[in-house]
mmCIF file of C-alpha atoms and ligand atoms in Angstrom:
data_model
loop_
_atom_site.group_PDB
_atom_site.id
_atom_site.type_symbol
_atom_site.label_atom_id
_atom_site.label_comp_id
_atom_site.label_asym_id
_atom_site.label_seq_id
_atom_site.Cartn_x
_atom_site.Cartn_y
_atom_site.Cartn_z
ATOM 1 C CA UNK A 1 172.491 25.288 39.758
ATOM 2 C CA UNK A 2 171.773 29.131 38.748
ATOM 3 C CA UNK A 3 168.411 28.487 38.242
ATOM 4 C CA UNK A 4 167.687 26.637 41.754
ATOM 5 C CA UNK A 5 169.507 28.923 43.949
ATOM 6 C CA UNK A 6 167.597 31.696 41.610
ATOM 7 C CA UNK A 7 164.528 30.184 42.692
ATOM 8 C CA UNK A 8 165.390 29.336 46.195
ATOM 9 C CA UNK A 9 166.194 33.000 46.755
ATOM 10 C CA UNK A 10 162.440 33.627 45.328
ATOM 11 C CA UNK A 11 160.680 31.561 47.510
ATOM 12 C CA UNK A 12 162.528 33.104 50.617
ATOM 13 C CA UNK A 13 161.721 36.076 49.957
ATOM 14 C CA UNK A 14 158.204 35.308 49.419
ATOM 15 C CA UNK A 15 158.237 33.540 52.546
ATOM 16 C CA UNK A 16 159.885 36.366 54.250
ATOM 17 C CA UNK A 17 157.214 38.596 52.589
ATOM 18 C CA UNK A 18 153.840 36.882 53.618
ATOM 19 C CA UNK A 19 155.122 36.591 57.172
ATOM 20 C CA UNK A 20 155.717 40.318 57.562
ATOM 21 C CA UNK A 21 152.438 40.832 55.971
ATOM 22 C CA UNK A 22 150.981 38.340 58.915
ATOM 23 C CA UNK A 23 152.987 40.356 61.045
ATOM 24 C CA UNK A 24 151.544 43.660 60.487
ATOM 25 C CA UNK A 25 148.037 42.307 60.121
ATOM 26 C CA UNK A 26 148.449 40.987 63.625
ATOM 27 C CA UNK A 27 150.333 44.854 64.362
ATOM 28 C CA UNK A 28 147.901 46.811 63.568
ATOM 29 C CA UNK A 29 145.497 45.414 66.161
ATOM 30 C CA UNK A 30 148.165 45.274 68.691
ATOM 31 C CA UNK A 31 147.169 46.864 71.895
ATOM 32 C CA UNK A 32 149.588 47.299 75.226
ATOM 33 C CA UNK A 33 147.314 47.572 78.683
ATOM 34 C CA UNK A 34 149.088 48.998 81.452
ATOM 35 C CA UNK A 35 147.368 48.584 84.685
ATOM 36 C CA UNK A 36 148.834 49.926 88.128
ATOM 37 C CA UNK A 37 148.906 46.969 90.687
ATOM 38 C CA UNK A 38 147.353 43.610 91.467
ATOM 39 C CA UNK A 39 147.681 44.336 95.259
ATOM 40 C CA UNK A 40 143.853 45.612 94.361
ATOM 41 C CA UNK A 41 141.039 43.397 92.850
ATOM 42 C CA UNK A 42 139.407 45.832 90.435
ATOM 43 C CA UNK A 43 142.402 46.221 88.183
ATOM 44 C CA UNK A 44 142.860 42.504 88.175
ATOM 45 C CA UNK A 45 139.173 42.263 87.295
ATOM 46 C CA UNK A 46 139.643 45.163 84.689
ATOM 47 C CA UNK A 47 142.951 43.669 83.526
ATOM 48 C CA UNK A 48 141.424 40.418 82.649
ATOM 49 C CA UNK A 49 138.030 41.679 81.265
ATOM 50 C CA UNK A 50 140.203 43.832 78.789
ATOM 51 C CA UNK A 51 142.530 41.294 77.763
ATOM 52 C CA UNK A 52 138.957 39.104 77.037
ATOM 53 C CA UNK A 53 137.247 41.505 75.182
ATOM 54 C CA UNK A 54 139.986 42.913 73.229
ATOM 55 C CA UNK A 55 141.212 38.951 72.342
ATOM 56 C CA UNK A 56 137.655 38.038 71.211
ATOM 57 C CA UNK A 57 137.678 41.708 68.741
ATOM 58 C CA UNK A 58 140.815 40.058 66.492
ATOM 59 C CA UNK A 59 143.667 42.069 69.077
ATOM 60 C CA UNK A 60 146.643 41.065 70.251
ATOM 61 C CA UNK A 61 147.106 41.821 73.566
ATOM 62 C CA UNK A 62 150.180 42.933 75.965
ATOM 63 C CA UNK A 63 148.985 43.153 79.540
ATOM 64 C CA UNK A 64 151.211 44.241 82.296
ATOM 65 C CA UNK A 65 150.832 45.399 86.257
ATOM 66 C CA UNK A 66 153.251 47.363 87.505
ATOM 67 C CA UNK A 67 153.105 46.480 91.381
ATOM 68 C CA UNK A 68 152.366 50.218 91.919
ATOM 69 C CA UNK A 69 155.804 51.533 91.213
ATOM 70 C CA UNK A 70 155.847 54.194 88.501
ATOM 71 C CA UNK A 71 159.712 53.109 87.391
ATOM 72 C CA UNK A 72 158.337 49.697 86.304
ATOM 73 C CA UNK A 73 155.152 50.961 84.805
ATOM 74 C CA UNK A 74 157.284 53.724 82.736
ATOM 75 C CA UNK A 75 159.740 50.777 81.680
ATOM 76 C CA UNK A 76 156.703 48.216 80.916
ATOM 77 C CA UNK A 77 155.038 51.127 78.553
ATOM 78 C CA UNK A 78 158.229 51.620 76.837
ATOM 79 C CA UNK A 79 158.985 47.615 75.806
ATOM 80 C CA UNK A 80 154.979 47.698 75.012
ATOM 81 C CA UNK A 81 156.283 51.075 72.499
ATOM 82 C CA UNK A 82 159.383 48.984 71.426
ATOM 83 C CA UNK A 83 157.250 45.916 70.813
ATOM 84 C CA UNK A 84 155.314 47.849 68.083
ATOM 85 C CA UNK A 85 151.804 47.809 70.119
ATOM 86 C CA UNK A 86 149.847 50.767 67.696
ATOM 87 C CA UNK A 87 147.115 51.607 71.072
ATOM 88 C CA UNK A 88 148.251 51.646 74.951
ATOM 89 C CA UNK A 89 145.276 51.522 77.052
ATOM 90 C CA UNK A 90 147.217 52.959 80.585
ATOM 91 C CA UNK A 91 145.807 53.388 83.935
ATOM 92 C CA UNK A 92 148.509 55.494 85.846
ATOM 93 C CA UNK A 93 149.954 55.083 88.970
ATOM 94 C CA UNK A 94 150.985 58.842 89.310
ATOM 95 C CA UNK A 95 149.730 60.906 86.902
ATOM 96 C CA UNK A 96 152.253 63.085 86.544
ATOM 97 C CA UNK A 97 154.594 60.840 85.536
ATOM 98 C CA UNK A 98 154.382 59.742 81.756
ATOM 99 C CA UNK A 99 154.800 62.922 80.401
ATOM 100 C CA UNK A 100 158.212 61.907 78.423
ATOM 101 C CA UNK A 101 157.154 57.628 77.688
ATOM 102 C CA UNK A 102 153.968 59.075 76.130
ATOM 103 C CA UNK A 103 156.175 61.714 74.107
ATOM 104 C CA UNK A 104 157.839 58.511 73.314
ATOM 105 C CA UNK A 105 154.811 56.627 72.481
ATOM 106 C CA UNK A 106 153.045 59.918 70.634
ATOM 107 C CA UNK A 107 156.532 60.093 68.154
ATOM 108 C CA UNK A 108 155.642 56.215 67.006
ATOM 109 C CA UNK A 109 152.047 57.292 66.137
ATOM 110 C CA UNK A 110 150.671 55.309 68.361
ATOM 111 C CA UNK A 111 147.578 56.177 70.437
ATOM 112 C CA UNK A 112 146.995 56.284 73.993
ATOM 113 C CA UNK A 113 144.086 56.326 75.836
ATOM 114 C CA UNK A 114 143.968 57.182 79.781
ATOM 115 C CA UNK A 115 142.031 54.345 81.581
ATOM 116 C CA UNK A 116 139.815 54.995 84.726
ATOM 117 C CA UNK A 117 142.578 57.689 86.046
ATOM 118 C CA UNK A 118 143.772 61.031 83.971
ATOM 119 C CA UNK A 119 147.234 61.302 82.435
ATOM 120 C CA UNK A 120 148.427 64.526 83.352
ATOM 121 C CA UNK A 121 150.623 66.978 81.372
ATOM 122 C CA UNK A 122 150.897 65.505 78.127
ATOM 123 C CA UNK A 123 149.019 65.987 74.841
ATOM 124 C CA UNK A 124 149.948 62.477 73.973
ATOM 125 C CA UNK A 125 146.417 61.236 75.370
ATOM 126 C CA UNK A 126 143.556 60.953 72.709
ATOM 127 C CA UNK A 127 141.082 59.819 74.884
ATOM 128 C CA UNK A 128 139.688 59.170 78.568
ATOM 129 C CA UNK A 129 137.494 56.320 79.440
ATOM 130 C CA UNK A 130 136.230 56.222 82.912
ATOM 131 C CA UNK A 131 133.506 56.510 85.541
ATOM 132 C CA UNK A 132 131.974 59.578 86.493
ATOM 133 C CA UNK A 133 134.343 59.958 89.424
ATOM 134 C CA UNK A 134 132.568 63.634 90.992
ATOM 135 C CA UNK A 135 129.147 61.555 90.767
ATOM 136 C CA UNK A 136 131.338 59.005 92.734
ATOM 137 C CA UNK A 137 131.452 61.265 95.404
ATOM 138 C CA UNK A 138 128.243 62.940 95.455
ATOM 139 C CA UNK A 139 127.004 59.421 95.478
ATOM 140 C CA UNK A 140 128.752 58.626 98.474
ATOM 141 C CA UNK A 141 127.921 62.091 100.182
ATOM 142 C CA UNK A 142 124.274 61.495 99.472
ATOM 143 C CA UNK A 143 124.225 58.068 101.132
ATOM 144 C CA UNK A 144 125.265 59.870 104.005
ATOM 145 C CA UNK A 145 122.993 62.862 104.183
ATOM 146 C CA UNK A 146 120.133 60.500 103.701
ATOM 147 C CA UNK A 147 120.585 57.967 105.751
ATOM 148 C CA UNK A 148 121.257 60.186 108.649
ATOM 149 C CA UNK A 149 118.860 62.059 107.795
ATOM 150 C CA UNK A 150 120.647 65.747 107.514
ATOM 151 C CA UNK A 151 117.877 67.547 105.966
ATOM 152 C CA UNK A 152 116.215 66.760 109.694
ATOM 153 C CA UNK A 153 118.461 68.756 111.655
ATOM 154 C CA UNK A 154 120.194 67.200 114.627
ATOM 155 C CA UNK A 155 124.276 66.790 115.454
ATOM 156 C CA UNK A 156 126.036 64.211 113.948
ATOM 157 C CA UNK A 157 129.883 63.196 114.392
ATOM 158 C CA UNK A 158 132.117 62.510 110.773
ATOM 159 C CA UNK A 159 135.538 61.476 110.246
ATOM 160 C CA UNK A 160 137.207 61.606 106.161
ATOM 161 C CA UNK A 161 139.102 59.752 104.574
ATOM 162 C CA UNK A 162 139.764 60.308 100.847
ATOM 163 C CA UNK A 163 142.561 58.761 98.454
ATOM 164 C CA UNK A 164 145.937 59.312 97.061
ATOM 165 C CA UNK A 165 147.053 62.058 95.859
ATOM 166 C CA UNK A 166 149.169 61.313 92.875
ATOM 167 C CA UNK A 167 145.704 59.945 91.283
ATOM 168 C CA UNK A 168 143.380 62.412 89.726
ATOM 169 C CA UNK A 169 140.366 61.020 90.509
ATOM 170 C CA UNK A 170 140.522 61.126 94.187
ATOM 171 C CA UNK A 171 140.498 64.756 94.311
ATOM 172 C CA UNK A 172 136.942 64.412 91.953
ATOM 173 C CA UNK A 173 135.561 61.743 94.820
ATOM 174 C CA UNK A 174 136.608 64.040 97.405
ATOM 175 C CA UNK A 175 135.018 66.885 96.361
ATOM 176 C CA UNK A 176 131.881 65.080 94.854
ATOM 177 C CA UNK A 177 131.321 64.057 98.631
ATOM 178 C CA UNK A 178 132.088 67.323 100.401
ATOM 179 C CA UNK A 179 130.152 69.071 97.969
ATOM 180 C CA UNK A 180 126.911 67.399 99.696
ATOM 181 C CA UNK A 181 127.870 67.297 103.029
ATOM 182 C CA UNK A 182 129.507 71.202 103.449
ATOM 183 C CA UNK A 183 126.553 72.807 103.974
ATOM 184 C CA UNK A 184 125.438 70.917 106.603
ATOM 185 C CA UNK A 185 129.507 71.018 108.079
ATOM 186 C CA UNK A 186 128.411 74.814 108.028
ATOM 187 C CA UNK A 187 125.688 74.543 109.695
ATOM 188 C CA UNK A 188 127.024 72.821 112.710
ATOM 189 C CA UNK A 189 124.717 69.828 111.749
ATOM 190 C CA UNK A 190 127.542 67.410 110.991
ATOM 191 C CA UNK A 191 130.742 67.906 112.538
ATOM 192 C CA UNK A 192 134.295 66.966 111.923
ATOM 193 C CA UNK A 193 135.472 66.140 114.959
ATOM 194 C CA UNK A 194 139.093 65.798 114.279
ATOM 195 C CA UNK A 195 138.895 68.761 112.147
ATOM 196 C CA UNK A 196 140.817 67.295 109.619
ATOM 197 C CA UNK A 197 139.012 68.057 106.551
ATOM 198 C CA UNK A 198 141.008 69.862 103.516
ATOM 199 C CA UNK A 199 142.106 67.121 100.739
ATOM 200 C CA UNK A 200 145.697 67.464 101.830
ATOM 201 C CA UNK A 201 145.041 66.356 105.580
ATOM 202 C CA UNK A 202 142.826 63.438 104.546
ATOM 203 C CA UNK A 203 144.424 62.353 101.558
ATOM 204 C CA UNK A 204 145.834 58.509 101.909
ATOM 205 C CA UNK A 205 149.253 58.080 99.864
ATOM 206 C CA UNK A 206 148.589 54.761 96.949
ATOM 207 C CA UNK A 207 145.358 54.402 98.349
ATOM 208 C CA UNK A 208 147.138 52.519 101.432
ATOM 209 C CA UNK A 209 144.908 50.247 103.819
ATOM 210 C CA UNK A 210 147.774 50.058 106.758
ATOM 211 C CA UNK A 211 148.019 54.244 106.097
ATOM 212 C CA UNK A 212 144.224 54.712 106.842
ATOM 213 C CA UNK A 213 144.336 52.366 109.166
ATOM 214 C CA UNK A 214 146.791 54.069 111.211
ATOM 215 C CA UNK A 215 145.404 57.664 110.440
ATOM 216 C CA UNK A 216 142.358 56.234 111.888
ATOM 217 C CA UNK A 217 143.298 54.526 114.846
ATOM 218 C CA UNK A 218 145.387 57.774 116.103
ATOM 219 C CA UNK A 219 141.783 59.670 115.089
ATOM 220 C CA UNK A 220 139.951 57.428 117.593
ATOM 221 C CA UNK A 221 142.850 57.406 120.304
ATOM 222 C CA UNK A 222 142.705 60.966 120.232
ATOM 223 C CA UNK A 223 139.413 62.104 119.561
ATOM 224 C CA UNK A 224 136.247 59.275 120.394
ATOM 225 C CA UNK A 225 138.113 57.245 123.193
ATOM 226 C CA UNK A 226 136.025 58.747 126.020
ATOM 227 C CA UNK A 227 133.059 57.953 124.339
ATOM 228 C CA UNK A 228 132.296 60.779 121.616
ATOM 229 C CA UNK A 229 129.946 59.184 119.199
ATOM 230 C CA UNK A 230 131.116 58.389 115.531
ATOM 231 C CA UNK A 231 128.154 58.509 112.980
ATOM 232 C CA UNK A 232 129.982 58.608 109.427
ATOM 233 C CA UNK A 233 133.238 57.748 108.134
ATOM 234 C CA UNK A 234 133.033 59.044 104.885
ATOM 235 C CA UNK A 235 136.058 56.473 102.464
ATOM 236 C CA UNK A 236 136.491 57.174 99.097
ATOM 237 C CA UNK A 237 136.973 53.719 98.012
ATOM 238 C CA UNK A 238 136.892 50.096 99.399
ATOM 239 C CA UNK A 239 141.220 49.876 100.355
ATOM 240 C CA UNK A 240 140.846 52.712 102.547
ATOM 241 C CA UNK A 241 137.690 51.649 103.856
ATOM 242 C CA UNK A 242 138.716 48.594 105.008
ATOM 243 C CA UNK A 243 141.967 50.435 107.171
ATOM 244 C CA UNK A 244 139.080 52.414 108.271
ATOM 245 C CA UNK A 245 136.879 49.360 109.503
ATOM 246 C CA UNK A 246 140.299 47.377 110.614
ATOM 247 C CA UNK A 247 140.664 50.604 113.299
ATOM 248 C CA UNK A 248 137.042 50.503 114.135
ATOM 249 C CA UNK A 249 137.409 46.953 114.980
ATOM 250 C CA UNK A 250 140.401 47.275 117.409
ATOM 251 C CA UNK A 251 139.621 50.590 119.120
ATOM 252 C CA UNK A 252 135.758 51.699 118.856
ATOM 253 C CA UNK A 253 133.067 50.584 121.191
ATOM 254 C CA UNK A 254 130.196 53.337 120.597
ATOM 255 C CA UNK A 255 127.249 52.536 118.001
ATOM 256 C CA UNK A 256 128.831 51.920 114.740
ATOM 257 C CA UNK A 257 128.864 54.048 112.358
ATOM 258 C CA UNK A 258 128.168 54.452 108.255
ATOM 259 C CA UNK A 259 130.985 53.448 106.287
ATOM 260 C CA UNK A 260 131.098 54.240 102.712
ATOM 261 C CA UNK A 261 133.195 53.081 100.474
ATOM 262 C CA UNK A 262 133.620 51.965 96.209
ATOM 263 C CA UNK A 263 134.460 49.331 94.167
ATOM 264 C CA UNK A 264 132.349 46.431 95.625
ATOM 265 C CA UNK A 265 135.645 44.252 96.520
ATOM 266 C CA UNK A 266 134.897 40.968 97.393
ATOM 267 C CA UNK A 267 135.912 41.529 100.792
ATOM 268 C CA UNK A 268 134.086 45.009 101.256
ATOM 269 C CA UNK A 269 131.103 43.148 100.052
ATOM 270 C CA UNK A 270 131.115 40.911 102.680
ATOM 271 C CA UNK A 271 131.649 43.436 105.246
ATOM 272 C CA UNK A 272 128.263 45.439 103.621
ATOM 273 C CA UNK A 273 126.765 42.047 104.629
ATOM 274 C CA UNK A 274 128.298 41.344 108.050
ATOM 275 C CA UNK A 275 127.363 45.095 108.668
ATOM 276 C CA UNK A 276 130.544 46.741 109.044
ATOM 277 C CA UNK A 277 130.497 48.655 105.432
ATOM 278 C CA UNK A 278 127.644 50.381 104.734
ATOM 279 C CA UNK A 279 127.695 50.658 100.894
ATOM 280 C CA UNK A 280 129.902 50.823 98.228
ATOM 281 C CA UNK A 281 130.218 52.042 94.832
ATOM 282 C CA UNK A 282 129.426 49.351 92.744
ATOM 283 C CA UNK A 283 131.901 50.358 88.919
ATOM 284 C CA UNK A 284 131.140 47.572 86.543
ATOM 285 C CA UNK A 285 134.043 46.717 85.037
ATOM 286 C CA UNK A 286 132.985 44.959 83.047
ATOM 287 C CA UNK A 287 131.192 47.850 81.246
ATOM 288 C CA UNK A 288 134.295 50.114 81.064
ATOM 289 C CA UNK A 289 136.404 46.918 79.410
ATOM 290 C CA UNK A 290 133.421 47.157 76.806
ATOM 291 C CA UNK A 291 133.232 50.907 76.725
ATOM 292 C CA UNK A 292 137.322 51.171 76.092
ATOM 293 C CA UNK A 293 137.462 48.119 73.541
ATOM 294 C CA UNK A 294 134.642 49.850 71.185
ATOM 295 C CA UNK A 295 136.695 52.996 71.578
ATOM 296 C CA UNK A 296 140.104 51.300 70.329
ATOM 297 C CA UNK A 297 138.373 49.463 67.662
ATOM 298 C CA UNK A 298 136.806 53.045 66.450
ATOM 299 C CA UNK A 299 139.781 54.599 66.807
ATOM 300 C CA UNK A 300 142.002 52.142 64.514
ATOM 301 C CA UNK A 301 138.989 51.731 62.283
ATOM 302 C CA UNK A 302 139.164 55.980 61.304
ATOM 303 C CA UNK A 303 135.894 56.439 63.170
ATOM 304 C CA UNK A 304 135.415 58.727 65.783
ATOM 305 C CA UNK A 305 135.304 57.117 68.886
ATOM 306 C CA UNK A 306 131.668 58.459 71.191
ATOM 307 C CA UNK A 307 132.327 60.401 74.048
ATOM 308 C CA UNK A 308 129.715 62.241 76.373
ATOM 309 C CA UNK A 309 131.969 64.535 77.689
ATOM 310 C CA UNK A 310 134.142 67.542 76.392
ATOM 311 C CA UNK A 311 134.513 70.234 79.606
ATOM 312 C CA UNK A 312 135.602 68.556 82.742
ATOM 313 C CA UNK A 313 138.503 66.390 82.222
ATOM 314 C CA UNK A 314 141.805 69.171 81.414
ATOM 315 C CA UNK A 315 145.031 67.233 81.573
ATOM 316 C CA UNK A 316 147.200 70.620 81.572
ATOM 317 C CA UNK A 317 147.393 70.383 77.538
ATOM 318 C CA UNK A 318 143.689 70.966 77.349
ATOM 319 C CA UNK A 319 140.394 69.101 77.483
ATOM 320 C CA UNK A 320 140.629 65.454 77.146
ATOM 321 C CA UNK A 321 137.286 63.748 75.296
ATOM 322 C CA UNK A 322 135.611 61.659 77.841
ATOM 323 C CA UNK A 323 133.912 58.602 78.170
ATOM 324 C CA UNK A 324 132.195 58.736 81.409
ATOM 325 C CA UNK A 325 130.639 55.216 82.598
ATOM 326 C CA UNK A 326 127.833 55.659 84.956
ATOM 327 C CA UNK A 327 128.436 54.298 89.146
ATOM 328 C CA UNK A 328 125.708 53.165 91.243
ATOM 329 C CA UNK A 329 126.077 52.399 94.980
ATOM 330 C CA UNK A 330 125.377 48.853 96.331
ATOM 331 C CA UNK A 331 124.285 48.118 99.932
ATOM 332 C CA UNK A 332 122.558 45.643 101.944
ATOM 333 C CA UNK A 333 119.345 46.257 100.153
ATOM 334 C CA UNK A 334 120.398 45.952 96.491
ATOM 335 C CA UNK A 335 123.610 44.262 96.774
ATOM 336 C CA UNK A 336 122.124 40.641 95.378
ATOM 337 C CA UNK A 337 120.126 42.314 92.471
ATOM 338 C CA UNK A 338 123.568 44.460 91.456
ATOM 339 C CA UNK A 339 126.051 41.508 92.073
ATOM 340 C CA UNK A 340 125.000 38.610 92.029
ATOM 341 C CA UNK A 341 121.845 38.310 89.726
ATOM 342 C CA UNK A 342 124.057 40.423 87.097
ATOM 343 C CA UNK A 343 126.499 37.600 87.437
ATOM 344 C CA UNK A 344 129.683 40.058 88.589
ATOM 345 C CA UNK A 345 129.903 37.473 91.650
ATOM 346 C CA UNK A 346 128.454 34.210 92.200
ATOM 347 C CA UNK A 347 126.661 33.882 95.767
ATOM 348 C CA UNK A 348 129.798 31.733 96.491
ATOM 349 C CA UNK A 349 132.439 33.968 96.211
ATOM 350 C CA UNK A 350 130.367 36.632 98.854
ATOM 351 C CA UNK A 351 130.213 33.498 100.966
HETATM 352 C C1 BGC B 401 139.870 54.099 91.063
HETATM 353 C C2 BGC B 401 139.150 53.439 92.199
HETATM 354 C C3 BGC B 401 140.140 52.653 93.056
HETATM 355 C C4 BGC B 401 141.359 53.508 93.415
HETATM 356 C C5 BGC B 401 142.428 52.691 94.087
HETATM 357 C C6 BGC B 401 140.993 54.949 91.612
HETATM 358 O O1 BGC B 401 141.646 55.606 90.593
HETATM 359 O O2 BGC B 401 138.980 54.880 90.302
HETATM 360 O O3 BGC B 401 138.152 52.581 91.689
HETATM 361 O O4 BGC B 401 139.535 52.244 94.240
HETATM 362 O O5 BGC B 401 141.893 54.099 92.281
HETATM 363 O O6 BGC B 401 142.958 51.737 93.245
#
């Protein structure tokens, strides 16, 4: 009777062994993704090509959205911590708001890696992988200037509308933008006709399309409804955009003007081809899924993961090595080539 219970109590704890070994095999390729909201289709897409390419590499994957409320994306990263992930892969909602989860998360060893937006004010962050967000901008402000031809001379009408606040990038799209078109603000060439210009007056809280609609239709009320001419609405991305277009729509009857915008949402898309977006920026996704995935995988495999960029990104604890992932814009011209024939879209689904 010894002798069996002896060797009962052997096999259990081999058993018990082997699946903790299984365990921390699966562990150590255990990655938590914490993306902001699914109110917006690009962190859905991102989201999803992530989860994809980090499956297919061996991981194990915990991906949350956090309906754009910083309590439930703290609480999400700290269950990911508590679950034993060893890599979170976080796109913030605010910033400045992980500082003490990521203290958490830096204690357990486990690496984090800021995702399309900056984590600010914690040296928890070992890497950022992201598009070139001041390009972003100059892209945008370039579209403009050439395609009203600003080098030319002549008087031109603009209205701005950048993003929100809490989210480091928009601040890099803004100024990427105004950096092009200041000079000819100075020169009376383009002018603001609302005069609301600094970051802080065009700024649009979580990136809100009912907030830049309503900025926008109390612009037009008060500043183009006796016929002052609009040329350019310069939109940092695609949400605001489309407020932007919505007020347009209901209160502007003068020739329309160029509105920019980024992320190629299926929506916005259409609108480039109905003609009431001018271009977007088109950010593959897909590419920054890839770009992040290699990094992890370097990362957990001792290599050092490539960056191309060691000066611009400080996060308050110091320079953050970057990643930076190339934009493009898309407009009526190239939009099939960049979209469709790449296989981002079908021709359906701009239908
Ligand atoms: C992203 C943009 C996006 C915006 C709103 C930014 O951080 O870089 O692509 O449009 O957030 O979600």
């Amino acid at each position: 009777m010894k002798k069996i219970i002896t060797v009962l109590l052997v096999v259990a704890l081999l058993f018990s062994m082997a699946a903790c070994a299984g365990t921390g095999a699966k562990n150590d390729k255990f990655v938590g993704i914490s993306m902001p909201t699914q109110d917006l289709q690009r962190w859905n897409q991102d989201g999803a090509n992530m989860k994809e390419k980090f499956e297919a590499a061996g991981f194990k994957v915990d991906l949350q959205y956090a309906n754009n409320e910083v309590a439930t994306q703290v609480s999400q990263i700290e269950n990911m911590i508590s679950a034993g992930v060893k890599v979170l892969v976080i796109a913030a909602i605010d910033g400045k708001t992980l500082t003490s989860v990521l203290a958490s998360a830096k204690t357990a060893g486990i690496y984090v890696i800021a995702y399309d937006r900056l984590i600010m004010d914690t040296d928890a962050v070992s890497y950022y992988c992201t598009f070139d967000n001041y390009m972003v901008g100059t892209i945008q402000g370039q579209y403009i200037k050439d395609q009203l031809k600003l080098d030319d001379g002549g008087k031109y009408n603009i209205e701005i509308t950048a993003g929100d606040p809490a989210d480091n990038n928009a601040l890099y799209f803004y100024q990427g933008a105004i950096d092009v078109l200041q000079p000819y603000i100075d020169s009376g060439v383009l002018t603001v006709v609302s005069k609301q210009v600094k970051f802080e007056e065009v700024a649009t809280p979580a990136w809100s399309t009912e907030t830049s609609q309503a900025r926008m239709e109390a612009i037009l009320a008060s500043f183009y409804a006796d016929g002052t001419q609009l040329d350019a609405c310069l939109c940092s991305n695609d949400s605001t955009a489309k407020g932007v277009t919505n007020a347009l729509a209901s209160s502007y009857t003068g020739k329309y003007p160029i509105v920019t915008g980024q992320d190629c949402d299926i929506v916005n898309t259409k609108d480039i081809i109905a003609g009431k977006q001018a271009m977007s920026i088109f950010k593959d996704t897909r590419t920054l899924a890839a770009q992040t995935v290699t990094m992890v995988s370097d990362l957990l495999a001792g290599k050092t993961p490539e960056v191309n960029d060691t000066k611009s990104y400080d996060n308050g604890t110091g320079i953050i090595p970057t990643f930076l992932c190339a934009p493009v814009f898309a407009d009526i011209n190239n939009y099939k080539a960049l979209l469709i024939d790449s296989g981002y879209y079908t021709a359906d689904q701009l239908k």
